[in-house]
């Protein structure tokens, strides 16, 4: 009984399908394709509903070709255009254009609906993925440098705290850049400058990995952390330059304009805060170049090992301090020191300068210690004054 029922059901579906195809073939006999209005007779409306249901249930080319052949024979080739089928079947999903035609229409329930795999959706997914990857890279830099800084500072001696201050600066800059990426502010010159500084710190960290010779595991982790920081900062700078859509932009012109802006900023002092940050920038630049000269002399003598790595560590920290001081000087020129980013930078530089002052006085370096105290006082004053104004 079940087999007879199944056979009867299959035969009924087959006969119904044949009848629908016949109705679809004779559909043009009941209405003209050149008319501007839909058929109004009850019989014609029934044929349209049946034909529509046929195409919706059996979306095969054979059913469509019957109507196309009929119109080609009776109404000419132009009657077989897409406009005819969209005119007669407005509520049915029709895509008679080629697969590569992005301008093809998708009509469903009388409303235009974009396909799920449209270009806009793909671009939006790519942009979202880029933002998440950059954010993840900044999170790795933030957490990794914070862990290493805490390990170095745990000894509570001037040398360890001074070494940890560079990692503390890198972790703080990564935190600032993370917020900038979330708020789509990487295109600003301030964050481009910070990305360049953080990327260079990562590169120097790879070359200075020999300073962690006491632990092979720590040395490998430091190398991975520095590499991730360098690559992610390059990507952050690139997204700031080209946007999340990666539009074509010449990076050389941006670097040239940045260099011109750097020189012009150094040559003007609109207020006393700008003058103070200029002195801080020149101080850190002086020590940085003296340390670079020392490193170059060691390379000429072919000295390697822990001493060279430690010098590279200090150079990376001084590079960060000079970049942050210049960024604060630029903000002071524009009277923007009360911005969140610059408040945080003032706090970072003041803490790092304090560790430098303690280390310098411990080594009987009066000039370095006195200059570090001046920078610490300047940044701490602007940092604390922001909270007092609130």
GROMACS .gro file of C-alpha atoms in nm:
model
  390
    1UNK     CA    1   0.000   0.000   0.000
    2UNK     CA    2   0.286   0.235   0.080
    3UNK     CA    3   0.451   0.156  -0.257
    4UNK     CA    4   0.127   0.227  -0.444
    5UNK     CA    5   0.081   0.552  -0.260
    6UNK     CA    6   0.440   0.659  -0.337
    7UNK     CA    7   0.394   0.574  -0.707
    8UNK     CA    8   0.069   0.769  -0.722
    9UNK     CA    9   0.232   1.069  -0.551
   10UNK     CA   10   0.529   1.074  -0.791
   11UNK     CA   11   0.304   1.043  -1.098
   12UNK     CA   12   0.081   1.324  -0.969
   13UNK     CA   13   0.377   1.555  -0.921
   14UNK     CA   14   0.502   1.467  -1.270
   15UNK     CA   15   0.166   1.542  -1.433
   16UNK     CA   16   0.136   1.866  -1.240
   17UNK     CA   17   0.483   1.971  -1.353
   18UNK     CA   18   0.396   1.899  -1.719
   19UNK     CA   19   0.077   2.104  -1.691
   20UNK     CA   20   0.264   2.396  -1.538
   21UNK     CA   21   0.521   2.392  -1.814
   22UNK     CA   22   0.242   2.397  -2.073
   23UNK     CA   23   0.079   2.692  -1.900
   24UNK     CA   24   0.415   2.867  -1.892
   25UNK     CA   25   0.462   2.808  -2.265
   26UNK     CA   26   0.117   2.955  -2.349
   27UNK     CA   27   0.149   3.246  -2.107
   28UNK     CA   28   0.209   3.510  -2.381
   29UNK     CA   29  -0.120   3.423  -2.549
   30UNK     CA   30  -0.313   3.583  -2.265
   31UNK     CA   31  -0.127   3.915  -2.241
   32UNK     CA   32   0.096   4.126  -2.459
   33UNK     CA   33   0.459   4.187  -2.353
   34UNK     CA   34   0.443   4.544  -2.480
   35UNK     CA   35   0.166   4.646  -2.243
   36UNK     CA   36   0.257   4.881  -1.957
   37UNK     CA   37   0.011   4.734  -1.710
   38UNK     CA   38  -0.030   4.387  -1.573
   39UNK     CA   39  -0.315   4.169  -1.704
   40UNK     CA   40  -0.640   4.220  -1.524
   41UNK     CA   41  -0.851   3.923  -1.636
   42UNK     CA   42  -0.904   3.652  -1.383
   43UNK     CA   43  -0.790   3.383  -1.624
   44UNK     CA   44  -0.471   3.566  -1.708
   45UNK     CA   45  -0.401   3.630  -1.340
   46UNK     CA   46  -0.436   3.258  -1.270
   47UNK     CA   47  -0.191   3.176  -1.547
   48UNK     CA   48   0.055   3.429  -1.407
   49UNK     CA   49   0.032   3.286  -1.058
   50UNK     CA   50   0.080   2.933  -1.185
   51UNK     CA   51   0.372   3.032  -1.403
   52UNK     CA   52   0.531   3.225  -1.120
   53UNK     CA   53   0.494   2.931  -0.885
   54UNK     CA   54   0.646   2.707  -1.152
   55UNK     CA   55   0.956   2.918  -1.187
   56UNK     CA   56   0.984   2.955  -0.813
   57UNK     CA   57   0.961   2.578  -0.754
   58UNK     CA   58   1.137   2.454  -1.070
   59UNK     CA   59   1.402   2.718  -1.156
   60UNK     CA   60   1.537   2.535  -1.462
   61UNK     CA   61   1.642   2.684  -1.792
   62UNK     CA   62   1.414   2.449  -1.980
   63UNK     CA   63   1.101   2.617  -1.850
   64UNK     CA   64   1.232   2.963  -1.935
   65UNK     CA   65   1.353   2.863  -2.280
   66UNK     CA   66   0.999   2.759  -2.380
   67UNK     CA   67   0.873   3.113  -2.328
   68UNK     CA   68   1.182   3.262  -2.491
   69UNK     CA   69   1.145   3.045  -2.800
   70UNK     CA   70   0.777   3.126  -2.825
   71UNK     CA   71   0.841   3.501  -2.809
   72UNK     CA   72   1.130   3.479  -3.053
   73UNK     CA   73   0.899   3.315  -3.305
   74UNK     CA   74   0.591   3.533  -3.254
   75UNK     CA   75   0.707   3.869  -3.117
   76UNK     CA   76   1.067   3.904  -3.234
   77UNK     CA   77   1.401   3.873  -3.060
   78UNK     CA   78   1.358   4.190  -2.856
   79UNK     CA   79   1.067   4.038  -2.671
   80UNK     CA   80   1.302   3.792  -2.504
   81UNK     CA   81   1.481   4.060  -2.298
   82UNK     CA   82   1.511   4.058  -1.922
   83UNK     CA   83   1.266   4.346  -1.903
   84UNK     CA   84   0.984   4.119  -2.022
   85UNK     CA   85   1.029   3.865  -1.744
   86UNK     CA   86   1.074   4.130  -1.478
   87UNK     CA   87   0.756   4.292  -1.611
   88UNK     CA   88   0.553   3.974  -1.588
   89UNK     CA   89   0.715   3.814  -1.285
   90UNK     CA   90   0.796   4.103  -1.048
   91UNK     CA   91   0.770   3.899  -0.731
   92UNK     CA   92   0.994   3.611  -0.835
   93UNK     CA   93   1.368   3.591  -0.789
   94UNK     CA   94   1.507   3.656  -1.138
   95UNK     CA   95   1.871   3.674  -1.235
   96UNK     CA   96   1.898   3.626  -1.608
   97UNK     CA   97   2.219   3.829  -1.625
   98UNK     CA   98   2.558   3.663  -1.628
   99UNK     CA   99   2.732   3.564  -1.307
  100UNK     CA  100   2.995   3.836  -1.355
  101UNK     CA  101   2.738   4.114  -1.398
  102UNK     CA  102   2.740   4.296  -1.063
  103UNK     CA  103   2.460   4.529  -1.173
  104UNK     CA  104   2.202   4.253  -1.213
  105UNK     CA  105   1.878   4.306  -1.025
  106UNK     CA  106   1.751   4.096  -0.742
  107UNK     CA  107   1.380   4.143  -0.679
  108UNK     CA  108   1.200   3.979  -0.394
  109UNK     CA  109   0.854   4.073  -0.271
  110UNK     CA  110   0.869   4.390  -0.477
  111UNK     CA  111   1.186   4.521  -0.300
  112UNK     CA  112   1.547   4.526  -0.419
  113UNK     CA  113   1.758   4.292  -0.207
  114UNK     CA  114   2.136   4.269  -0.227
  115UNK     CA  115   2.285   3.921  -0.243
  116UNK     CA  116   2.470   3.798   0.060
  117UNK     CA  117   2.805   3.788  -0.121
  118UNK     CA  118   2.799   4.142  -0.261
  119UNK     CA  119   3.116   4.349  -0.287
  120UNK     CA  120   3.003   4.589  -0.013
  121UNK     CA  121   2.967   4.302   0.233
  122UNK     CA  122   3.307   4.159   0.138
  123UNK     CA  123   3.478   4.496   0.179
  124UNK     CA  124   3.307   4.551   0.515
  125UNK     CA  125   3.424   4.208   0.634
  126UNK     CA  126   3.779   4.281   0.521
  127UNK     CA  127   3.785   4.615   0.701
  128UNK     CA  128   3.646   4.455   1.017
  129UNK     CA  129   3.911   4.185   0.999
  130UNK     CA  130   4.188   4.441   0.956
  131UNK     CA  131   4.069   4.638   1.255
  132UNK     CA  132   4.051   4.327   1.471
  133UNK     CA  133   4.400   4.212   1.370
  134UNK     CA  134   4.556   4.553   1.437
  135UNK     CA  135   4.376   4.574   1.770
  136UNK     CA  136   4.501   4.226   1.859
  137UNK     CA  137   4.857   4.327   1.771
  138UNK     CA  138   4.840   4.631   1.997
  139UNK     CA  139   4.699   4.414   2.276
  140UNK     CA  140   4.994   4.176   2.243
  141UNK     CA  141   5.242   4.464   2.258
  142UNK     CA  142   5.061   4.623   2.552
  143UNK     CA  143   5.049   4.306   2.761
  144UNK     CA  144   5.390   4.171   2.658
  145UNK     CA  145   5.589   4.485   2.733
  146UNK     CA  146   5.397   4.535   3.058
  147UNK     CA  147   5.498   4.185   3.173
  148UNK     CA  148   5.865   4.236   3.084
  149UNK     CA  149   5.865   4.580   3.249
  150UNK     CA  150   5.726   4.434   3.572
  151UNK     CA  151   5.991   4.159   3.568
  152UNK     CA  152   6.276   4.407   3.522
  153UNK     CA  153   6.140   4.651   3.781
  154UNK     CA  154   6.082   4.377   4.039
  155UNK     CA  155   6.446   4.405   4.147
  156UNK     CA  156   6.374   4.759   4.273
  157UNK     CA  157   6.723   4.885   4.188
  158UNK     CA  158   6.798   5.192   3.971
  159UNK     CA  159   6.939   4.990   3.681
  160UNK     CA  160   6.642   4.752   3.663
  161UNK     CA  161   6.385   5.031   3.686
  162UNK     CA  162   6.567   5.236   3.424
  163UNK     CA  163   6.572   4.935   3.188
  164UNK     CA  164   6.202   4.870   3.255
  165UNK     CA  165   6.107   5.231   3.172
  166UNK     CA  166   6.158   5.173   2.799
  167UNK     CA  167   5.923   4.874   2.803
  168UNK     CA  168   5.679   5.077   3.010
  169UNK     CA  169   5.683   5.348   2.741
  170UNK     CA  170   5.624   5.091   2.464
  171UNK     CA  171   5.332   4.938   2.654
  172UNK     CA  172   5.175   5.281   2.709
  173UNK     CA  173   5.216   5.381   2.345
  174UNK     CA  174   5.054   5.052   2.237
  175UNK     CA  175   4.760   5.131   2.465
  176UNK     CA  176   4.721   5.477   2.308
  177UNK     CA  177   4.741   5.337   1.954
  178UNK     CA  178   4.484   5.072   2.039
  179UNK     CA  179   4.236   5.344   2.133
  180UNK     CA  180   4.321   5.536   1.817
  181UNK     CA  181   4.253   5.230   1.600
  182UNK     CA  182   3.915   5.174   1.766
  183UNK     CA  183   3.817   5.536   1.699
  184UNK     CA  184   3.956   5.549   1.341
  185UNK     CA  185   4.216   5.813   1.428
  186UNK     CA  186   4.530   5.645   1.295
  187UNK     CA  187   4.542   5.888   1.002
  188UNK     CA  188   4.644   6.171   1.235
  189UNK     CA  189   5.011   6.277   1.222
  190UNK     CA  190   5.038   6.218   1.596
  191UNK     CA  191   4.948   5.848   1.570
  192UNK     CA  192   5.156   5.801   1.256
  193UNK     CA  193   5.453   5.931   1.455
  194UNK     CA  194   5.374   5.700   1.745
  195UNK     CA  195   5.339   5.400   1.514
  196UNK     CA  196   5.678   5.473   1.361
  197UNK     CA  197   5.837   5.503   1.705
  198UNK     CA  198   5.680   5.180   1.831
  199UNK     CA  199   5.778   4.992   1.514
  200UNK     CA  200   6.137   5.114   1.542
  201UNK     CA  201   6.142   5.010   1.908
  202UNK     CA  202   6.035   4.661   1.801
  203UNK     CA  203   6.314   4.647   1.541
  204UNK     CA  204   6.574   4.760   1.794
  205UNK     CA  205   6.436   4.503   2.040
  206UNK     CA  206   6.505   4.223   1.790
  207UNK     CA  207   6.867   4.338   1.755
  208UNK     CA  208   6.903   4.380   2.132
  209UNK     CA  209   6.770   4.037   2.228
  210UNK     CA  210   7.119   3.938   2.343
  211UNK     CA  211   7.066   4.141   2.660
  212UNK     CA  212   6.834   3.864   2.781
  213UNK     CA  213   7.106   3.601   2.772
  214UNK     CA  214   7.025   3.463   3.117
  215UNK     CA  215   6.705   3.296   2.990
  216UNK     CA  216   6.667   3.139   2.646
  217UNK     CA  217   6.289   3.125   2.685
  218UNK     CA  218   6.267   3.494   2.775
  219UNK     CA  219   6.494   3.578   2.482
  220UNK     CA  220   6.270   3.392   2.236
  221UNK     CA  221   5.955   3.546   2.380
  222UNK     CA  222   6.112   3.891   2.360
  223UNK     CA  223   6.206   3.831   1.995
  224UNK     CA  224   5.852   3.724   1.905
  225UNK     CA  225   5.705   4.019   2.093
  226UNK     CA  226   5.938   4.264   1.919
  227UNK     CA  227   5.862   4.116   1.577
  228UNK     CA  228   5.485   4.132   1.630
  229UNK     CA  229   5.520   4.492   1.752
  230UNK     CA  230   5.725   4.593   1.449
  231UNK     CA  231   5.492   4.433   1.195
  232UNK     CA  232   5.173   4.556   1.361
  233UNK     CA  233   5.306   4.911   1.388
  234UNK     CA  234   5.395   4.910   1.020
  235UNK     CA  235   5.041   4.797   0.943
  236UNK     CA  236   4.899   5.062   1.174
  237UNK     CA  237   5.103   5.330   0.998
  238UNK     CA  238   4.991   5.194   0.660
  239UNK     CA  239   4.623   5.198   0.757
  240UNK     CA  240   4.667   5.552   0.885
  241UNK     CA  241   4.824   5.652   0.556
  242UNK     CA  242   4.599   5.462   0.313
  243UNK     CA  243   4.287   5.416   0.522
  244UNK     CA  244   4.120   5.086   0.604
  245UNK     CA  245   4.026   5.050   0.234
  246UNK     CA  246   4.397   5.066   0.138
  247UNK     CA  247   4.363   5.336  -0.125
  248UNK     CA  248   4.670   5.411  -0.333
  249UNK     CA  249   4.882   5.678  -0.163
  250UNK     CA  250   5.247   5.764  -0.219
  251UNK     CA  251   5.427   5.710   0.116
  252UNK     CA  252   5.734   5.906   0.004
  253UNK     CA  253   5.540   6.232  -0.015
  254UNK     CA  254   5.396   6.167   0.332
  255UNK     CA  255   5.744   6.111   0.476
  256UNK     CA  256   5.875   6.425   0.305
  257UNK     CA  257   5.586   6.632   0.439
  258UNK     CA  258   5.640   6.482   0.784
  259UNK     CA  259   6.007   6.579   0.777
  260UNK     CA  260   5.923   6.936   0.676
  261UNK     CA  261   5.663   6.955   0.952
  262UNK     CA  262   5.919   6.822   1.203
  263UNK     CA  263   6.170   7.093   1.115
  264UNK     CA  264   5.914   7.374   1.114
  265UNK     CA  265   5.781   7.261   1.453
  266UNK     CA  266   6.129   7.270   1.605
  267UNK     CA  267   6.189   7.625   1.479
  268UNK     CA  268   5.889   7.789   1.645
  269UNK     CA  269   5.813   7.856   2.012
  270UNK     CA  270   5.463   8.007   2.048
  271UNK     CA  271   5.442   7.967   2.430
  272UNK     CA  272   5.650   7.873   2.731
  273UNK     CA  273   5.525   7.514   2.741
  274UNK     CA  274   5.637   7.468   2.384
  275UNK     CA  275   5.981   7.600   2.484
  276UNK     CA  276   6.000   7.353   2.773
  277UNK     CA  277   5.913   7.055   2.553
  278UNK     CA  278   6.164   7.178   2.295
  279UNK     CA  279   6.439   7.165   2.558
  280UNK     CA  280   6.323   6.814   2.656
  281UNK     CA  281   6.330   6.703   2.292
  282UNK     CA  282   6.678   6.845   2.234
  283UNK     CA  283   6.806   6.683   2.555
  284UNK     CA  284   6.682   6.337   2.461
  285UNK     CA  285   6.802   6.379   2.103
  286UNK     CA  286   7.150   6.475   2.228
  287UNK     CA  287   7.177   6.167   2.449
  288UNK     CA  288   7.028   5.951   2.175
  289UNK     CA  289   7.284   6.057   1.916
  290UNK     CA  290   7.569   6.019   2.164
  291UNK     CA  291   7.448   5.665   2.234
  292UNK     CA  292   7.422   5.598   1.859
  293UNK     CA  293   7.780   5.717   1.814
  294UNK     CA  294   7.891   5.482   2.090
  295UNK     CA  295   7.711   5.191   1.923
  296UNK     CA  296   7.866   5.266   1.584
  297UNK     CA  297   8.215   5.270   1.741
  298UNK     CA  298   8.147   4.933   1.902
  299UNK     CA  299   8.038   4.793   1.566
  300UNK     CA  300   8.354   4.923   1.401
  301UNK     CA  301   8.556   4.745   1.669
  302UNK     CA  302   8.343   4.434   1.602
  303UNK     CA  303   8.226   4.413   1.959
  304UNK     CA  304   7.926   4.193   2.016
  305UNK     CA  305   7.739   4.041   2.306
  306UNK     CA  306   7.571   4.174   2.615
  307UNK     CA  307   7.732   4.521   2.616
  308UNK     CA  308   7.620   4.603   2.262
  309UNK     CA  309   7.269   4.473   2.333
  310UNK     CA  310   7.242   4.685   2.647
  311UNK     CA  311   7.345   4.994   2.450
  312UNK     CA  312   7.078   4.916   2.193
  313UNK     CA  313   6.823   4.883   2.472
  314UNK     CA  314   6.908   5.231   2.597
  315UNK     CA  315   6.904   5.376   2.247
  316UNK     CA  316   6.553   5.239   2.190
  317UNK     CA  317   6.431   5.396   2.512
  318UNK     CA  318   6.588   5.735   2.428
  319UNK     CA  319   6.435   5.719   2.081
  320UNK     CA  320   6.091   5.672   2.237
  321UNK     CA  321   6.148   5.959   2.483
  322UNK     CA  322   6.261   6.200   2.210
  323UNK     CA  323   5.960   6.111   1.991
  324UNK     CA  324   5.713   6.152   2.276
  325UNK     CA  325   5.869   6.483   2.382
  326UNK     CA  326   5.843   6.616   2.027
  327UNK     CA  327   5.481   6.500   2.008
  328UNK     CA  328   5.405   6.694   2.327
  329UNK     CA  329   5.584   7.000   2.186
  330UNK     CA  330   5.366   6.982   1.875
  331UNK     CA  331   5.056   6.956   2.096
  332UNK     CA  332   5.170   7.256   2.300
  333UNK     CA  333   5.210   7.458   1.979
  334UNK     CA  334   4.846   7.382   1.895
  335UNK     CA  335   4.726   7.425   2.256
  336UNK     CA  336   4.608   7.064   2.267
  337UNK     CA  337   4.779   6.939   2.582
  338UNK     CA  338   4.443   6.875   2.748
  339UNK     CA  339   4.361   6.603   2.498
  340UNK     CA  340   4.343   6.250   2.638
  341UNK     CA  341   4.635   6.124   2.430
  342UNK     CA  342   4.869   6.404   2.539
  343UNK     CA  343   4.768   6.374   2.904
  344UNK     CA  344   4.867   6.007   2.889
  345UNK     CA  345   5.193   6.091   2.712
  346UNK     CA  346   5.279   6.343   2.984
  347UNK     CA  347   5.230   6.074   3.245
  348UNK     CA  348   5.447   5.823   3.055
  349UNK     CA  349   5.733   6.069   2.999
  350UNK     CA  350   5.727   6.195   3.358
  351UNK     CA  351   5.755   5.842   3.504
  352UNK     CA  352   6.030   5.740   3.258
  353UNK     CA  353   6.220   6.063   3.329
  354UNK     CA  354   6.200   5.995   3.704
  355UNK     CA  355   6.365   5.653   3.662
  356UNK     CA  356   6.628   5.813   3.440
  357UNK     CA  357   6.702   6.078   3.702
  358UNK     CA  358   6.748   5.816   3.974
  359UNK     CA  359   6.975   5.608   3.752
  360UNK     CA  360   7.182   5.911   3.646
  361UNK     CA  361   7.239   6.037   4.001
  362UNK     CA  362   7.327   5.682   4.107
  363UNK     CA  363   7.597   5.684   3.838
  364UNK     CA  364   7.709   6.039   3.928
  365UNK     CA  365   7.584   6.181   3.596
  366UNK     CA  366   7.485   6.528   3.712
  367UNK     CA  367   7.395   6.675   3.375
  368UNK     CA  368   7.177   6.380   3.273
  369UNK     CA  369   7.014   6.365   3.615
  370UNK     CA  370   6.940   6.739   3.631
  371UNK     CA  371   6.797   6.741   3.279
  372UNK     CA  372   6.580   6.439   3.357
  373UNK     CA  373   6.448   6.613   3.669
  374UNK     CA  374   6.354   6.917   3.458
  375UNK     CA  375   6.165   6.700   3.206
  376UNK     CA  376   5.996   6.509   3.487
  377UNK     CA  377   5.880   6.831   3.654
  378UNK     CA  378   5.748   6.978   3.327
  379UNK     CA  379   5.551   6.669   3.224
  380UNK     CA  380   5.426   6.600   3.576
  381UNK     CA  381   5.305   6.959   3.609
  382UNK     CA  382   5.100   6.940   3.288
  383UNK     CA  383   4.981   6.592   3.378
  384UNK     CA  384   4.859   6.684   3.726
  385UNK     CA  385   4.718   7.022   3.621
  386UNK     CA  386   4.478   6.848   3.383
  387UNK     CA  387   4.320   6.654   3.672
  388UNK     CA  388   4.315   6.961   3.897
  389UNK     CA  389   4.115   7.153   3.639
  390UNK     CA  390   3.847   6.887   3.658
   0.00000   0.00000   0.00000
